[in-house]
mmCIF file of C-alpha atoms in Angstrom:
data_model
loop_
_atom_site.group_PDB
_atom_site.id
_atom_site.type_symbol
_atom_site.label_atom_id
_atom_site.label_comp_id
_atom_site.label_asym_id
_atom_site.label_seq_id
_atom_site.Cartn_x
_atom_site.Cartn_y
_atom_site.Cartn_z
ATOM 1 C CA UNK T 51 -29.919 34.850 28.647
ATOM 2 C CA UNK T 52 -33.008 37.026 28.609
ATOM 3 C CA UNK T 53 -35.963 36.416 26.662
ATOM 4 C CA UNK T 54 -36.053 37.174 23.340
ATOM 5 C CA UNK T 55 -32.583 36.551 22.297
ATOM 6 C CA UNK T 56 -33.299 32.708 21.135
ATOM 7 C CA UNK T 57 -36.052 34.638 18.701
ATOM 8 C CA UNK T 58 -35.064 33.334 15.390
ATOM 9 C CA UNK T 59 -32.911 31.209 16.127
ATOM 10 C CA UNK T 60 -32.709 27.236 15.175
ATOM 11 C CA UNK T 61 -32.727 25.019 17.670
ATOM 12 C CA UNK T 62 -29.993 22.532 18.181
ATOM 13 C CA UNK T 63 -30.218 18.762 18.500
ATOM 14 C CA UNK T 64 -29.664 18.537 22.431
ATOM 15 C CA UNK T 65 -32.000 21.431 22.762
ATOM 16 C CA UNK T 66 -34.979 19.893 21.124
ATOM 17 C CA UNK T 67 -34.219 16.428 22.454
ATOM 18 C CA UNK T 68 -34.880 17.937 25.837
ATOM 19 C CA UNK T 69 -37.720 19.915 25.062
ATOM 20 C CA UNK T 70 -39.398 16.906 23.317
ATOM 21 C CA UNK T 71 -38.341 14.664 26.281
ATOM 22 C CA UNK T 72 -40.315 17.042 28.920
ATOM 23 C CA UNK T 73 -43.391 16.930 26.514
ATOM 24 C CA UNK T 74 -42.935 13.295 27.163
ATOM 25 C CA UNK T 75 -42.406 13.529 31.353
ATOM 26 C CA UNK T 76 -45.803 15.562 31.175
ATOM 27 C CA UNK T 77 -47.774 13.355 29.169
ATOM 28 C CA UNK T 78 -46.759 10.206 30.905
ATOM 29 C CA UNK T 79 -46.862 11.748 34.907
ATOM 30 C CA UNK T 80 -49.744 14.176 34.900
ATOM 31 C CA UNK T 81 -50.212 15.825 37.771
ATOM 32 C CA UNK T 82 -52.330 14.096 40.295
ATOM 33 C CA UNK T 83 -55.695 15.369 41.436
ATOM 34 C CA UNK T 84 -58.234 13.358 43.261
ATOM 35 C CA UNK T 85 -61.058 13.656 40.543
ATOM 36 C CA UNK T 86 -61.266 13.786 36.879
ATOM 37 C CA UNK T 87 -60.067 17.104 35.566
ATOM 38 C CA UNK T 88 -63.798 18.622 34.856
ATOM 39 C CA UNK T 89 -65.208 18.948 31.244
ATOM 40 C CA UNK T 90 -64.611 22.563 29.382
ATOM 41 C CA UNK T 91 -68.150 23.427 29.905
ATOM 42 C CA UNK T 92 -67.949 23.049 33.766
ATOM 43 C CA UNK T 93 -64.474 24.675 34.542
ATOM 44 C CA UNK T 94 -65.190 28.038 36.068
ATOM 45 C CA UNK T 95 -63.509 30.996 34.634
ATOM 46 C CA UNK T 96 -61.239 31.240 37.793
ATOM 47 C CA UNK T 97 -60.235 27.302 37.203
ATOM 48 C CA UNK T 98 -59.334 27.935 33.798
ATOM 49 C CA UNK T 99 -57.295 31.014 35.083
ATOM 50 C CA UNK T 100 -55.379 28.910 37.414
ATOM 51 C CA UNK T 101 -54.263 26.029 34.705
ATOM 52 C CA UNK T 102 -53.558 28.605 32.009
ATOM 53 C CA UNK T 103 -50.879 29.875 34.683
ATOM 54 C CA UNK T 104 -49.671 26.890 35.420
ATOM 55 C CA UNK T 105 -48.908 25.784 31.977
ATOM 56 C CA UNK T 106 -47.478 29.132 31.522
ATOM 57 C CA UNK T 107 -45.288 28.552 34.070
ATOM 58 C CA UNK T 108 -44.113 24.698 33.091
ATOM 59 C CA UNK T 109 -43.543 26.505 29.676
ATOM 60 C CA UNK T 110 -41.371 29.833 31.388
ATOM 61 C CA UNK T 111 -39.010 26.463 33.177
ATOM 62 C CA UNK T 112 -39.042 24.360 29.506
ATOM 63 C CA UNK T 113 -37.657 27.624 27.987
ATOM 64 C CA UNK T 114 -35.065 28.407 30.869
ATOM 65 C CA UNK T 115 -33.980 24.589 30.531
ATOM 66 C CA UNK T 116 -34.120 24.940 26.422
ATOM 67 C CA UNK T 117 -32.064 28.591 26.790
ATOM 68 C CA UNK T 118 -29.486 26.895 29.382
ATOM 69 C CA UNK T 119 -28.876 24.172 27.141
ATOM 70 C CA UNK T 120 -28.488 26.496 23.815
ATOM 71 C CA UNK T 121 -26.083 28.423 26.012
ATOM 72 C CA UNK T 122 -23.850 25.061 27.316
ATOM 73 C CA UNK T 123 -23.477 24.514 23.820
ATOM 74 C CA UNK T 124 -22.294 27.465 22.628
ATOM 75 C CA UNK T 125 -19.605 27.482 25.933
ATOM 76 C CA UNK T 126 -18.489 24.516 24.521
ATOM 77 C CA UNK T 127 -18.209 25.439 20.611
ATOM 78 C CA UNK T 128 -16.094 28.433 21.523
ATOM 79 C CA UNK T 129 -13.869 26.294 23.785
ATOM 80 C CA UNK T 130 -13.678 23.958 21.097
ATOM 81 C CA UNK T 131 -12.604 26.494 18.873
ATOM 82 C CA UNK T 132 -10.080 27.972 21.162
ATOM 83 C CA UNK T 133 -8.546 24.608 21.525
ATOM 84 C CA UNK T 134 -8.227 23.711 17.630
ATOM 85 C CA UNK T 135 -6.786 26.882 17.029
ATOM 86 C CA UNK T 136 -4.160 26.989 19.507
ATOM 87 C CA UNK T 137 -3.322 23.236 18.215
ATOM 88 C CA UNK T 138 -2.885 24.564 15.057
ATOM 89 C CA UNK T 139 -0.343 27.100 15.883
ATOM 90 C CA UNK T 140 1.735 24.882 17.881
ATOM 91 C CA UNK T 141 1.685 22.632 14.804
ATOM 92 C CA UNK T 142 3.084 25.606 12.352
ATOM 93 C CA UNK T 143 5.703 26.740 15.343
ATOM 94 C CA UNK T 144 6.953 22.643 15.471
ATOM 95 C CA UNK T 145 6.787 22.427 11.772
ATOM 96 C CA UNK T 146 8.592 25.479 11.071
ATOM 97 C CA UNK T 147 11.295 24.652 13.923
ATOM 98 C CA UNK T 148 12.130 21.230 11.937
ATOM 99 C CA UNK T 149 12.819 22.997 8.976
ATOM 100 C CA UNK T 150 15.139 25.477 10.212
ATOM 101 C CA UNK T 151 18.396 23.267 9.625
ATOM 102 C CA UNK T 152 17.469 21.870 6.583
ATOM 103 C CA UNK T 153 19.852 23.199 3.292
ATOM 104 C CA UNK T 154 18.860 22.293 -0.082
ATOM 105 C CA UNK T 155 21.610 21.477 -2.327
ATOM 106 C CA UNK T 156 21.489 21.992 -6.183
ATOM 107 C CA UNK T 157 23.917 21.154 -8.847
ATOM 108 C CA UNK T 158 25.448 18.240 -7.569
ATOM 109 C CA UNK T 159 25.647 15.397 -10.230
ATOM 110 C CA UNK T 160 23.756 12.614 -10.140
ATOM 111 C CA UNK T 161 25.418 9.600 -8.450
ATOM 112 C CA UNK T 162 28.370 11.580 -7.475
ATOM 113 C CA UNK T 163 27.837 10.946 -3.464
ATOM 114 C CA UNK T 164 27.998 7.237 -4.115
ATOM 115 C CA UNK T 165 26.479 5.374 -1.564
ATOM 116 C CA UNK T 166 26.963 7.521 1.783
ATOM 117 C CA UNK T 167 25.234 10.674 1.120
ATOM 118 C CA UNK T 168 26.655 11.962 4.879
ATOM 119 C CA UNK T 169 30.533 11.427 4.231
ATOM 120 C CA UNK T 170 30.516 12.741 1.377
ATOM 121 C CA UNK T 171 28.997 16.036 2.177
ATOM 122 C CA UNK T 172 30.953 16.055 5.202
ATOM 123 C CA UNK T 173 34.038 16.106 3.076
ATOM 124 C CA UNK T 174 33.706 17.595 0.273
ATOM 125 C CA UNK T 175 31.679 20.762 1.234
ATOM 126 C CA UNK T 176 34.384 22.726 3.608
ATOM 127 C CA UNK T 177 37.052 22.419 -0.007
ATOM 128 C CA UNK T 178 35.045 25.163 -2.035
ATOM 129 C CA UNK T 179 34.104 26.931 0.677
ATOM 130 C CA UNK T 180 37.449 27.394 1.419
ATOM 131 C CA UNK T 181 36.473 27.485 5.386
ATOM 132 C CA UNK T 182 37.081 25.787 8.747
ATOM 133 C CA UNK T 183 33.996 23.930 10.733
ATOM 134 C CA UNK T 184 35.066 23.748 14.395
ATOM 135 C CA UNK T 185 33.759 21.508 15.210
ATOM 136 C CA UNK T 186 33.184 19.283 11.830
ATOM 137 C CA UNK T 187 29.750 19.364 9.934
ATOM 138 C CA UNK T 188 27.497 16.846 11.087
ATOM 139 C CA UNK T 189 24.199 16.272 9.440
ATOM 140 C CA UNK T 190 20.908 14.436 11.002
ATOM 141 C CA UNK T 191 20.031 13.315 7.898
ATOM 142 C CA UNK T 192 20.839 13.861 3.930
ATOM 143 C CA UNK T 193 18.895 12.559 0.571
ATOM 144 C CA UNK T 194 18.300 13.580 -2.758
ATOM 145 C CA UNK T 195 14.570 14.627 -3.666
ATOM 146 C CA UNK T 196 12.442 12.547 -6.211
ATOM 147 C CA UNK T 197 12.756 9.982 -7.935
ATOM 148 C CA UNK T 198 16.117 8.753 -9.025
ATOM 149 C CA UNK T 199 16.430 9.626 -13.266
ATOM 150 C CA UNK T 200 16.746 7.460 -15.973
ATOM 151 C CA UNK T 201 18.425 9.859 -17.895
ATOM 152 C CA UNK T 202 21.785 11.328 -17.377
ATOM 153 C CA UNK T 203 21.086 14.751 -19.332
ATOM 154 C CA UNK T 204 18.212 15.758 -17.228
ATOM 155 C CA UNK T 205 19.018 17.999 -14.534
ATOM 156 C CA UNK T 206 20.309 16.457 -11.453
ATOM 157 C CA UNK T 207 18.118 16.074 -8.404
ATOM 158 C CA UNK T 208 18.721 18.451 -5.168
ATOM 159 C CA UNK T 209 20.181 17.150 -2.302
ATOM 160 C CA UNK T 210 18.163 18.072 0.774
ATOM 161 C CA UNK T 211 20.715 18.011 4.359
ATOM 162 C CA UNK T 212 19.324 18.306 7.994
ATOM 163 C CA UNK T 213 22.349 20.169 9.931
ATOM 164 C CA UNK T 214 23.024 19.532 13.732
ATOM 165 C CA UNK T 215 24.239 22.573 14.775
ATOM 166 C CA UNK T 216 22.158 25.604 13.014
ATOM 167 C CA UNK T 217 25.502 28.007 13.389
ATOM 168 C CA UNK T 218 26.823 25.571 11.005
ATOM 169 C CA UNK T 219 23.420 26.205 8.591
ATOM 170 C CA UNK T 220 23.844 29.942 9.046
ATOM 171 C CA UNK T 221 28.003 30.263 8.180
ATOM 172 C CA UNK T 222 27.270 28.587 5.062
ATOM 173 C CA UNK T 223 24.313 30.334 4.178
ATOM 174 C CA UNK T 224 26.249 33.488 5.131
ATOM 175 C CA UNK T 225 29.229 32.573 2.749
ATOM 176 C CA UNK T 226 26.976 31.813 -0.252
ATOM 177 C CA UNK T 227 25.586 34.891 0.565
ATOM 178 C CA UNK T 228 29.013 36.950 0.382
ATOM 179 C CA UNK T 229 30.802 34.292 -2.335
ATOM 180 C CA UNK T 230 27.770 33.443 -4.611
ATOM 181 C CA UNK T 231 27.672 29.845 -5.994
ATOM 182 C CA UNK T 232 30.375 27.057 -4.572
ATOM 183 C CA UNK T 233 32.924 26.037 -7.718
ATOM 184 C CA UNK T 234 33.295 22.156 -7.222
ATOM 185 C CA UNK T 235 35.150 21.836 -10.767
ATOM 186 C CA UNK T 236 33.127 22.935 -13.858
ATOM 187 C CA UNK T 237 30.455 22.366 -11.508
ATOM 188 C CA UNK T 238 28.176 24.736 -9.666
ATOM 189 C CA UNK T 239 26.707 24.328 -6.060
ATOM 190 C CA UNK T 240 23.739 26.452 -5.340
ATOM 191 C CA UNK T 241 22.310 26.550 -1.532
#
């Protein structure tokens, strides 16, 4: 990254743990001369010349290090991202797919199944439709949303079905499409 482009910018945690922890490597290891570094008043301008170069230099390789970091991190935010969203999607697509063969029932009386939700669908639904499953209905699984109610005049709670076979799904959707409402006595069936 050239210079400049870090301008402005906050540094992140990793970023400023390293440049902290080479403040740290220089303070503990200077760098080894054979006398005393001589007093301000002694150093020659030409001395002085030389150490103000090579601090600028350990500084030029702390902010290559600092910029390399900043840059790792930001490889592995957008990869990150990438990721989460393509899990995402592929959550949707596997949601949506278990829907697909799921009817929802209304008008059905309460209690009416009895106690195998399955048969009875399996029975009684080709009768008002007046058509032929070849071969029979078979459902994964079958309940009525909610809880059950306490009182018989409130309007009865859908039955939600989970077909096998999603031809099955789309012939009766197609013939409540053409037929409107199945009659199962007085009673309405709505899908």
């Amino acid at each position: 990254m050239p210079r400049g482009k870090t301008a402005g910018k906050v540094l992140c945690k990793p970023a400023r743990q390293l440049l902290f922890s080479e403040a740290l490597r220089q303070q503990k290891h200077p760098a080894t001369t054979d006398s005393p570094p001589p007093s301000h008043d002694t150093m020659s301008e030409d001395t002085q010349g030389a150490s103000m170069d090579r601090i600028l230099q350990e500084i030029s390789a702390v902010g290559h290090k600092l910029e390399a970091a900043v840059e790792s991190q930001e490889v592995l935010q957008t990869d990150r991202d990438q990721e989460l969203l393509y899990l995402r999607n592929k959550l949707i697509d596997l949601e949506d797919r278990s829907r697909r063969n799921n009817i929802r029932f209304l008008g059905f009386p309460e209690g009416i199944e009895g106690t195998d939700i399955l048969s009875y669908l399996r029975d009684m639904l080709p009768k008002p439709a007046d058509i032929t499953f070849d071969p029979p209905l078979e459902f994964q699984r079958a309940h009525r949303l909610g809880l059950k109610r306490q009182n018989g005049k409130d309007r009865p709670r859908p039955i939600i079905a989970c077909f096998l076979r999603h031809g099955q799904v789309r012939q009766l959707l197609q013939l409540s499409r053409r037929q409107g409402p199945l009659r199962l006595g007085p009673v309405e069936i709505r899908l």
